[in-house]
């Protein structure tokens, strides 16, 4: 019939496709072989450029060919005029664009583009930026493009304000984008640095330069801009409270305080002739530049960490040469210099005293608020209100709950203790997959609160019982504690950090699940260890106790290890100082 | 006899629309009934079809509010001339000089345009209205001392080819049956589409953006953060049927919304702009509409809607093109006068066109207006207005926004109006202008229904105080039949004649697609509806087998996609 058209059958189509594929393969293989042999012979001509282009346009992930291409291009640079080189590289960019269309995440293509852009005599950076914009509008998570874009921005010196506008745009079109939020967090401190003296220099954005990279600058952002950011990010988490990218950015906004680096405590003990120094952050005991001056004389001492398991520790100890301070009728003045930080701390050991220390009276502000910022209380308070408002609408949202907990911590850790614990309970229920994380975090907060209470009470006794503790932390804060009671919790071990309790005399950890005593290590004053109803199952697990010279009382009742044969005699052999053993 | 395809689904250039208007303006010529009985064979009889055109469009009114000529000319020659409508009949000398460049046909339309200068009323009976409109003329003229350079009527005509003005105003739901069909059939390759970029609503005297996607809600400045949360939660929760929904069964959607304590803002957005239903719509329908909207959201962009470049008239053209590849034939300027029916079988054997050509057929699909019983119940009507304006109802950073605007009843007895504002990049209007379509169910004439909305949203001689709103340069009002109320069965027609309705009043294309599919299945119950078209390279063209043209031909002016598919498979 007229006009009637026939359609090829599936078999016909298949056959044609097969032939097509075969043909393509043949061409591909022969072109590849040509390339390889040319390269072997060291031929760097334009024909090779063409052949590699053919191959790469069908397979842009052929690294060897890109390398060959670069060799040829570098050769051409030496023999061609500058204008011609410009043209060659421009053609290269156009070719790369077609490769990126084929595979927008091709490592080879993006790498080559970086290379070409760097060699182009007269680069057109705005064109490169718009290429990135196009790529990111198609896939805002293409990290190759993000990387390339960072390079372009850096080299071409795009103003920071413009870049911030760029993140505005991306976040506006889809706020579930870590890359954009993170980029924002690097730009804001540059554009709106915290400076109490001068207002934010938004009218004159500083140019990004190597010397002012985000890393070296303050991470703080001026308050005016912070308030705007709070508003922006609130819009995001109210719109979709389950999107974590916004919450993470919010955490960044809230938590920017950094603790001052300092020596927080110096402790000296006459009996052991030992000095312990606590820092505001962990230091490497071997390499930290510390100078101990005793009665005006620099001492040559060996600083070491409290436990061989870690090099970095917030507490370092050293032993003084024997006899230097052992005479109780002498008074001594110690100074510890942290030379690289230009800071030091003095400590006087008076006549008749067996020990002495010097420390700041640690306030909660300095101790534990560093996770959230030292932002004005009013700001944090209003942020807490917003989050509470959201919680009313979304009572089971874990991000909201967690953020509220953090805000409460920052505002008044002791005052909000009850609410905080209740929120943790909810968190464990709504997010059971992470219940252990919440338990640990909750333990941390309980310990912080207890430390604060202990500070206020000015005692050397630390007690947290029956609070479901799952982990121990902030043990550097317990350097001066003599009695610790952690009974009836969920602890599984006394970690190596436990060795920072240099003054500990009595350790009570009854009714836990302790299997491991690694941290009870070289505690010079430890006399009593009460370990009733734990999970110590082998004699080897008690080995660390042997390093505590003064241990005389040990309660092991209710531990599997007591069932072992000959346990008593083996223990006596292991711990000869123990006179009071309960099995 | 039409000189354009697709009946009321057609799209016109500005000049084309002017001649279309002229055609309706002219007195309908009584159809000469010719006796074609000489063409009959034994056992056959004739069934005459009626002329559809006079019935489907009514109450046509045209207004031009921009100066006719270039500013300088106008000022020098005939600026303060409030009685310019007298020029209506003196056509040639008011024509802008630019016309002389145009070809003859355009020139003729131009004349028409000149005649319509101020208003063109096709309903001669309503003299009263003519009077009320006259005062506008002087107002319109006084607007000619503008602060900005306005686009003149002459310019509109000169650039008239760049307009693509649809008679129908619809949008394509991104997950609606038309999009599905275009994809499934590969017909989509013949067209390009643009996203509707924003949903707007008219509220408290202002045009506001309706945040409906996640990104919109995030970016919205009108909503508080709590409202944002409530809105997002509502939108998420309504996707699934809940017991709460069931508890409201049969009660209005509005009542359900009220009880959600969403606040006025959100309630307005949800009812009028997202569900796009009225205050008394029951919850089932309201939820279904909301879900349809939400399902379409985010497939291609931030709103649920697509619009074809060059206008909706492209859609039937695309199906036609596909059909033509498989041998479908289209005839302009032919109309079918009558059917030839076999008395014994009560089947239509052939049709006879207005030139007396007998064309045999095995199936015949026709729009209901050709076979309609005029005396039957009064047909429901749609009120339409098409405006050419000089700015967007809600200016924004981008001047290339395509906006869907929902307008709740302006007063108690007024209908809900849907407005679509198209920017030049949709290729439906020229740079510097916007093409605005208004549609509603008729309560009165199109002018009565829609003019109040136009004066509220735009700057016209009737709303001289709204200087800050976009000005209407030119507009046309008309009513067209709402095909959704049409009875498709029971016309007593031969069994192989299939009746389809004209367009319906809904925003989407669901109704038309469903009808097309139903008719197709009646004709070819075994066949797949619109199967994927083969790739061009898989088609074997062989010039062999020349035989006489197939008997079936598509009837003139067939506007319904269904017909296209039919001829596609009849070969």
mmCIF file of N, CA and C in Angstrom, chain A residues 376-454:
data_model
loop_
_atom_site.group_PDB
_atom_site.id
_atom_site.type_symbol
_atom_site.label_atom_id
_atom_site.label_comp_id
_atom_site.label_asym_id
_atom_site.label_seq_id
_atom_site.Cartn_x
_atom_site.Cartn_y
_atom_site.Cartn_z
ATOM 1 N N UNK A 376 26.804 34.913 72.661
ATOM 2 C CA UNK A 376 26.045 35.552 73.729
ATOM 3 C C UNK A 376 24.894 34.659 74.168
ATOM 4 N N UNK A 377 24.679 34.634 75.436
ATOM 5 C CA UNK A 377 23.629 33.794 75.985
ATOM 6 C C UNK A 377 22.275 34.096 75.348
ATOM 7 N N UNK A 378 22.027 35.367 75.078
ATOM 8 C CA UNK A 378 20.713 35.722 74.525
ATOM 9 C C UNK A 378 20.501 35.065 73.165
ATOM 10 N N UNK A 379 21.576 35.008 72.377
ATOM 11 C CA UNK A 379 21.452 34.391 71.063
ATOM 12 C C UNK A 379 21.164 32.907 71.214
ATOM 13 N N UNK A 380 21.942 32.258 72.064
ATOM 14 C CA UNK A 380 21.735 30.824 72.263
ATOM 15 C C UNK A 380 20.336 30.564 72.804
ATOM 16 N N UNK A 381 19.902 31.441 73.694
ATOM 17 C CA UNK A 381 18.579 31.273 74.280
ATOM 18 C C UNK A 381 17.502 31.337 73.195
ATOM 19 N N UNK A 382 17.655 32.278 72.266
ATOM 20 C CA UNK A 382 16.616 32.381 71.239
ATOM 21 C C UNK A 382 16.717 31.219 70.266
ATOM 22 N N UNK A 383 17.938 30.707 70.059
ATOM 23 C CA UNK A 383 18.064 29.518 69.222
ATOM 24 C C UNK A 383 17.392 28.318 69.893
ATOM 25 N N UNK A 384 17.545 28.253 71.200
ATOM 26 C CA UNK A 384 16.907 27.160 71.934
ATOM 27 C C UNK A 384 15.386 27.260 71.811
ATOM 28 N N UNK A 385 14.902 28.477 71.839
ATOM 29 C CA UNK A 385 13.452 28.658 71.684
ATOM 30 C C UNK A 385 12.987 28.159 70.323
ATOM 31 N N UNK A 386 13.721 28.537 69.276
ATOM 32 C CA UNK A 386 13.336 28.090 67.936
ATOM 33 C C UNK A 386 13.299 26.573 67.867
ATOM 34 N N UNK A 387 14.326 25.958 68.420
ATOM 35 C CA UNK A 387 14.394 24.499 68.352
ATOM 36 C C UNK A 387 13.266 23.871 69.162
ATOM 37 N N UNK A 388 12.956 24.479 70.281
ATOM 38 C CA UNK A 388 11.858 23.941 71.074
ATOM 39 C C UNK A 388 10.533 24.058 70.313
ATOM 40 N N UNK A 389 10.434 25.141 69.552
ATOM 41 C CA UNK A 389 9.246 25.335 68.726
ATOM 42 C C UNK A 389 9.143 24.206 67.692
ATOM 43 N N UNK A 390 10.285 23.906 67.104
ATOM 44 C CA UNK A 390 10.290 22.827 66.123
ATOM 45 C C UNK A 390 9.987 21.493 66.795
ATOM 46 N N UNK A 391 10.512 21.308 67.984
ATOM 47 C CA UNK A 391 10.297 20.051 68.690
ATOM 48 C C UNK A 391 8.817 19.846 68.995
ATOM 49 N N UNK A 392 8.125 20.943 69.267
ATOM 50 C CA UNK A 392 6.683 20.832 69.499
ATOM 51 C C UNK A 392 5.990 20.260 68.275
ATOM 52 N N UNK A 393 6.464 20.691 67.080
ATOM 53 C CA UNK A 393 5.857 20.208 65.841
ATOM 54 C C UNK A 393 6.356 18.815 65.488
ATOM 55 N N UNK A 394 7.587 18.544 65.837
ATOM 56 C CA UNK A 394 8.224 17.273 65.466
ATOM 57 C C UNK A 394 8.834 16.640 66.704
ATOM 58 N N UNK A 395 7.993 16.134 67.594
ATOM 59 C CA UNK A 395 8.529 15.688 68.898
ATOM 60 C C UNK A 395 9.518 14.536 68.783
ATOM 61 N N UNK A 396 9.544 13.862 67.653
ATOM 62 C CA UNK A 396 10.412 12.693 67.559
ATOM 63 C C UNK A 396 11.619 12.909 66.652
ATOM 64 N N UNK A 397 11.870 14.164 66.323
ATOM 65 C CA UNK A 397 12.988 14.400 65.408
ATOM 66 C C UNK A 397 14.324 14.389 66.146
ATOM 67 N N UNK A 398 15.178 13.462 65.736
ATOM 68 C CA UNK A 398 16.411 13.268 66.499
ATOM 69 C C UNK A 398 17.364 14.442 66.366
ATOM 70 N N UNK A 399 17.396 15.044 65.168
ATOM 71 C CA UNK A 399 18.334 16.153 64.978
ATOM 72 C C UNK A 399 17.951 17.316 65.870
ATOM 73 N N UNK A 400 16.661 17.536 65.939
ATOM 74 C CA UNK A 400 16.179 18.633 66.751
ATOM 75 C C UNK A 400 16.475 18.354 68.226
ATOM 76 N N UNK A 401 16.203 17.140 68.654
ATOM 77 C CA UNK A 401 16.457 16.773 70.047
ATOM 78 C C UNK A 401 17.930 16.938 70.406
ATOM 79 N N UNK A 402 18.758 16.447 69.525
ATOM 80 C CA UNK A 402 20.186 16.494 69.807
ATOM 81 C C UNK A 402 20.681 17.939 69.872
ATOM 82 N N UNK A 403 20.183 18.751 68.951
ATOM 83 C CA UNK A 403 20.601 20.151 68.948
ATOM 84 C C UNK A 403 20.138 20.859 70.216
ATOM 85 N N UNK A 404 18.936 20.534 70.633
ATOM 86 C CA UNK A 404 18.433 21.127 71.883
ATOM 87 C C UNK A 404 19.344 20.749 73.041
ATOM 88 N N UNK A 405 19.731 19.487 73.079
ATOM 89 C CA UNK A 405 20.630 19.037 74.150
ATOM 90 C C UNK A 405 21.912 19.855 74.141
ATOM 91 N N UNK A 406 22.459 20.052 72.940
ATOM 92 C CA UNK A 406 23.721 20.793 72.857
ATOM 93 C C UNK A 406 23.547 22.242 73.282
ATOM 94 N N UNK A 407 22.417 22.825 72.872
ATOM 95 C CA UNK A 407 22.165 24.214 73.269
ATOM 96 C C UNK A 407 22.015 24.334 74.787
ATOM 97 N N UNK A 408 21.322 23.371 75.352
ATOM 98 C CA UNK A 408 21.139 23.387 76.803
ATOM 99 C C UNK A 408 22.483 23.256 77.511
ATOM 100 N N UNK A 409 23.338 22.417 76.971
ATOM 101 C CA UNK A 409 24.665 22.263 77.546
ATOM 102 C C UNK A 409 25.395 23.596 77.524
ATOM 103 N N UNK A 410 25.278 24.273 76.378
ATOM 104 C CA UNK A 410 26.024 25.516 76.229
ATOM 105 C C UNK A 410 25.473 26.586 77.168
ATOM 106 N N UNK A 411 24.180 26.543 77.397
ATOM 107 C CA UNK A 411 23.558 27.602 78.198
ATOM 108 C C UNK A 411 23.769 27.381 79.694
ATOM 109 N N UNK A 412 23.400 26.208 80.157
ATOM 110 C CA UNK A 412 23.453 25.970 81.592
ATOM 111 C C UNK A 412 23.414 24.472 81.844
ATOM 112 N N UNK A 413 24.567 23.838 81.821
ATOM 113 C CA UNK A 413 24.607 22.376 81.884
ATOM 114 C C UNK A 413 23.958 21.807 83.145
ATOM 115 N N UNK A 414 24.146 22.457 84.257
ATOM 116 C CA UNK A 414 23.573 21.905 85.481
ATOM 117 C C UNK A 414 22.080 22.201 85.569
ATOM 118 N N UNK A 415 21.715 23.413 85.174
ATOM 119 C CA UNK A 415 20.309 23.808 85.256
ATOM 120 C C UNK A 415 19.409 22.971 84.364
ATOM 121 N N UNK A 416 19.933 22.573 83.186
ATOM 122 C CA UNK A 416 19.118 21.818 82.243
ATOM 123 C C UNK A 416 19.346 20.309 82.364
ATOM 124 N N UNK A 417 19.999 19.878 83.445
ATOM 125 C CA UNK A 417 20.407 18.474 83.525
ATOM 126 C C UNK A 417 19.229 17.517 83.363
ATOM 127 N N UNK A 418 18.156 17.842 84.032
ATOM 128 C CA UNK A 418 17.012 16.933 84.020
ATOM 129 C C UNK A 418 16.410 16.811 82.614
ATOM 130 N N UNK A 419 16.200 17.970 81.983
ATOM 131 C CA UNK A 419 15.647 17.959 80.618
ATOM 132 C C UNK A 419 16.581 17.212 79.667
ATOM 133 N N UNK A 420 17.872 17.476 79.835
ATOM 134 C CA UNK A 420 18.843 16.836 78.955
ATOM 135 C C UNK A 420 18.738 15.318 79.045
ATOM 136 N N UNK A 421 18.664 14.812 80.274
ATOM 137 C CA UNK A 421 18.584 13.357 80.435
ATOM 138 C C UNK A 421 17.304 12.808 79.829
ATOM 139 N N UNK A 422 16.214 13.564 79.972
ATOM 140 C CA UNK A 422 14.942 13.111 79.394
ATOM 141 C C UNK A 422 15.043 13.063 77.873
ATOM 142 N N UNK A 423 15.683 14.080 77.290
ATOM 143 C CA UNK A 423 15.829 14.092 75.828
ATOM 144 C C UNK A 423 16.684 12.922 75.362
ATOM 145 N N UNK A 424 17.699 12.580 76.139
ATOM 146 C CA UNK A 424 18.521 11.437 75.751
ATOM 147 C C UNK A 424 17.694 10.151 75.733
ATOM 148 N N UNK A 425 16.803 10.060 76.698
ATOM 149 C CA UNK A 425 15.933 8.888 76.744
ATOM 150 C C UNK A 425 15.108 8.794 75.456
ATOM 151 N N UNK A 426 14.510 9.946 75.045
ATOM 152 C CA UNK A 426 13.729 9.974 73.812
ATOM 153 C C UNK A 426 14.608 9.634 72.612
ATOM 154 N N UNK A 427 15.810 10.210 72.593
ATOM 155 C CA UNK A 427 16.709 9.965 71.468
ATOM 156 C C UNK A 427 16.987 8.481 71.292
ATOM 157 N N UNK A 428 17.232 7.805 72.413
ATOM 158 C CA UNK A 428 17.531 6.373 72.316
ATOM 159 C C UNK A 428 16.330 5.607 71.783
ATOM 160 N N UNK A 429 15.130 6.110 72.097
ATOM 161 C CA UNK A 429 13.936 5.407 71.623
ATOM 162 C C UNK A 429 13.669 5.674 70.143
ATOM 163 N N UNK A 430 13.819 6.958 69.724
ATOM 164 C CA UNK A 430 13.482 7.250 68.325
ATOM 165 C C UNK A 430 14.604 6.855 67.375
ATOM 166 N N UNK A 431 15.784 6.681 67.876
ATOM 167 C CA UNK A 431 16.911 6.358 66.998
ATOM 168 C C UNK A 431 17.701 5.209 67.611
ATOM 169 N N UNK A 432 17.063 4.043 67.714
ATOM 170 C CA UNK A 432 17.721 2.931 68.428
ATOM 171 C C UNK A 432 19.024 2.493 67.771
ATOM 172 N N UNK A 433 19.165 2.758 66.470
ATOM 173 C CA UNK A 433 20.395 2.359 65.790
ATOM 174 C C UNK A 433 21.620 3.038 66.397
ATOM 175 N N UNK A 434 21.401 4.191 66.984
ATOM 176 C CA UNK A 434 22.527 4.929 67.551
ATOM 177 C C UNK A 434 22.434 5.046 69.071
ATOM 178 N N UNK A 435 21.726 4.110 69.692
ATOM 179 C CA UNK A 435 21.508 4.263 71.133
ATOM 180 C C UNK A 435 22.833 4.231 71.906
ATOM 181 N N UNK A 436 23.797 3.478 71.412
ATOM 182 C CA UNK A 436 25.082 3.432 72.117
ATOM 183 C C UNK A 436 25.780 4.781 72.045
ATOM 184 N N UNK A 437 25.658 5.431 70.881
ATOM 185 C CA UNK A 437 26.247 6.758 70.741
ATOM 186 C C UNK A 437 25.614 7.711 71.753
ATOM 187 N N UNK A 438 24.288 7.651 71.850
ATOM 188 C CA UNK A 438 23.613 8.555 72.783
ATOM 189 C C UNK A 438 24.011 8.232 74.226
ATOM 190 N N UNK A 439 24.177 6.935 74.528
ATOM 191 C CA UNK A 439 24.596 6.558 75.880
ATOM 192 C C UNK A 439 25.958 7.139 76.204
ATOM 193 N N UNK A 440 26.867 7.037 75.239
ATOM 194 C CA UNK A 440 28.206 7.563 75.464
ATOM 195 C C UNK A 440 28.170 9.074 75.652
ATOM 196 N N UNK A 441 27.378 9.726 74.787
ATOM 197 C CA UNK A 441 27.301 11.180 74.865
ATOM 198 C C UNK A 441 26.698 11.607 76.200
ATOM 199 N N UNK A 442 25.683 10.870 76.601
ATOM 200 C CA UNK A 442 25.024 11.173 77.860
ATOM 201 C C UNK A 442 26.012 10.965 79.018
ATOM 202 N N UNK A 443 26.799 9.896 78.933
ATOM 203 C CA UNK A 443 27.814 9.638 79.963
ATOM 204 C C UNK A 443 28.774 10.798 80.062
ATOM 205 N N UNK A 444 29.160 11.296 78.891
ATOM 206 C CA UNK A 444 30.103 12.391 78.846
ATOM 207 C C UNK A 444 29.520 13.601 79.576
ATOM 208 N N UNK A 445 28.256 13.880 79.293
ATOM 209 C CA UNK A 445 27.640 15.051 79.917
ATOM 210 C C UNK A 445 27.489 14.860 81.432
ATOM 211 N N UNK A 446 27.165 13.633 81.831
ATOM 212 C CA UNK A 446 27.039 13.380 83.271
ATOM 213 C C UNK A 446 28.386 13.597 83.945
ATOM 214 N N UNK A 447 29.439 13.120 83.284
ATOM 215 C CA UNK A 447 30.775 13.298 83.866
ATOM 216 C C UNK A 447 31.114 14.778 83.956
ATOM 217 N N UNK A 448 30.807 15.512 82.886
ATOM 218 C CA UNK A 448 31.082 16.949 82.904
ATOM 219 C C UNK A 448 30.348 17.619 84.059
ATOM 220 N N UNK A 449 29.094 17.283 84.206
ATOM 221 C CA UNK A 449 28.322 17.893 85.290
ATOM 222 C C UNK A 449 28.915 17.537 86.653
ATOM 223 N N UNK A 450 29.337 16.290 86.772
ATOM 224 C CA UNK A 450 29.900 15.871 88.062
ATOM 225 C C UNK A 450 31.213 16.585 88.333
ATOM 226 N N UNK A 451 32.005 16.770 87.273
ATOM 227 C CA UNK A 451 33.255 17.513 87.441
ATOM 228 C C UNK A 451 32.949 18.924 87.919
ATOM 229 N N UNK A 452 31.954 19.528 87.283
ATOM 230 C CA UNK A 452 31.592 20.897 87.682
ATOM 231 C C UNK A 452 31.170 20.951 89.146
ATOM 232 N N UNK A 453 30.331 19.996 89.509
ATOM 233 C CA UNK A 453 29.852 19.975 90.899
ATOM 234 C C UNK A 453 31.032 19.780 91.849
ATOM 235 N N UNK A 454 31.951 18.938 91.451
ATOM 236 C CA UNK A 454 33.107 18.681 92.283
ATOM 237 C C UNK A 454 33.952 19.953 92.409
#
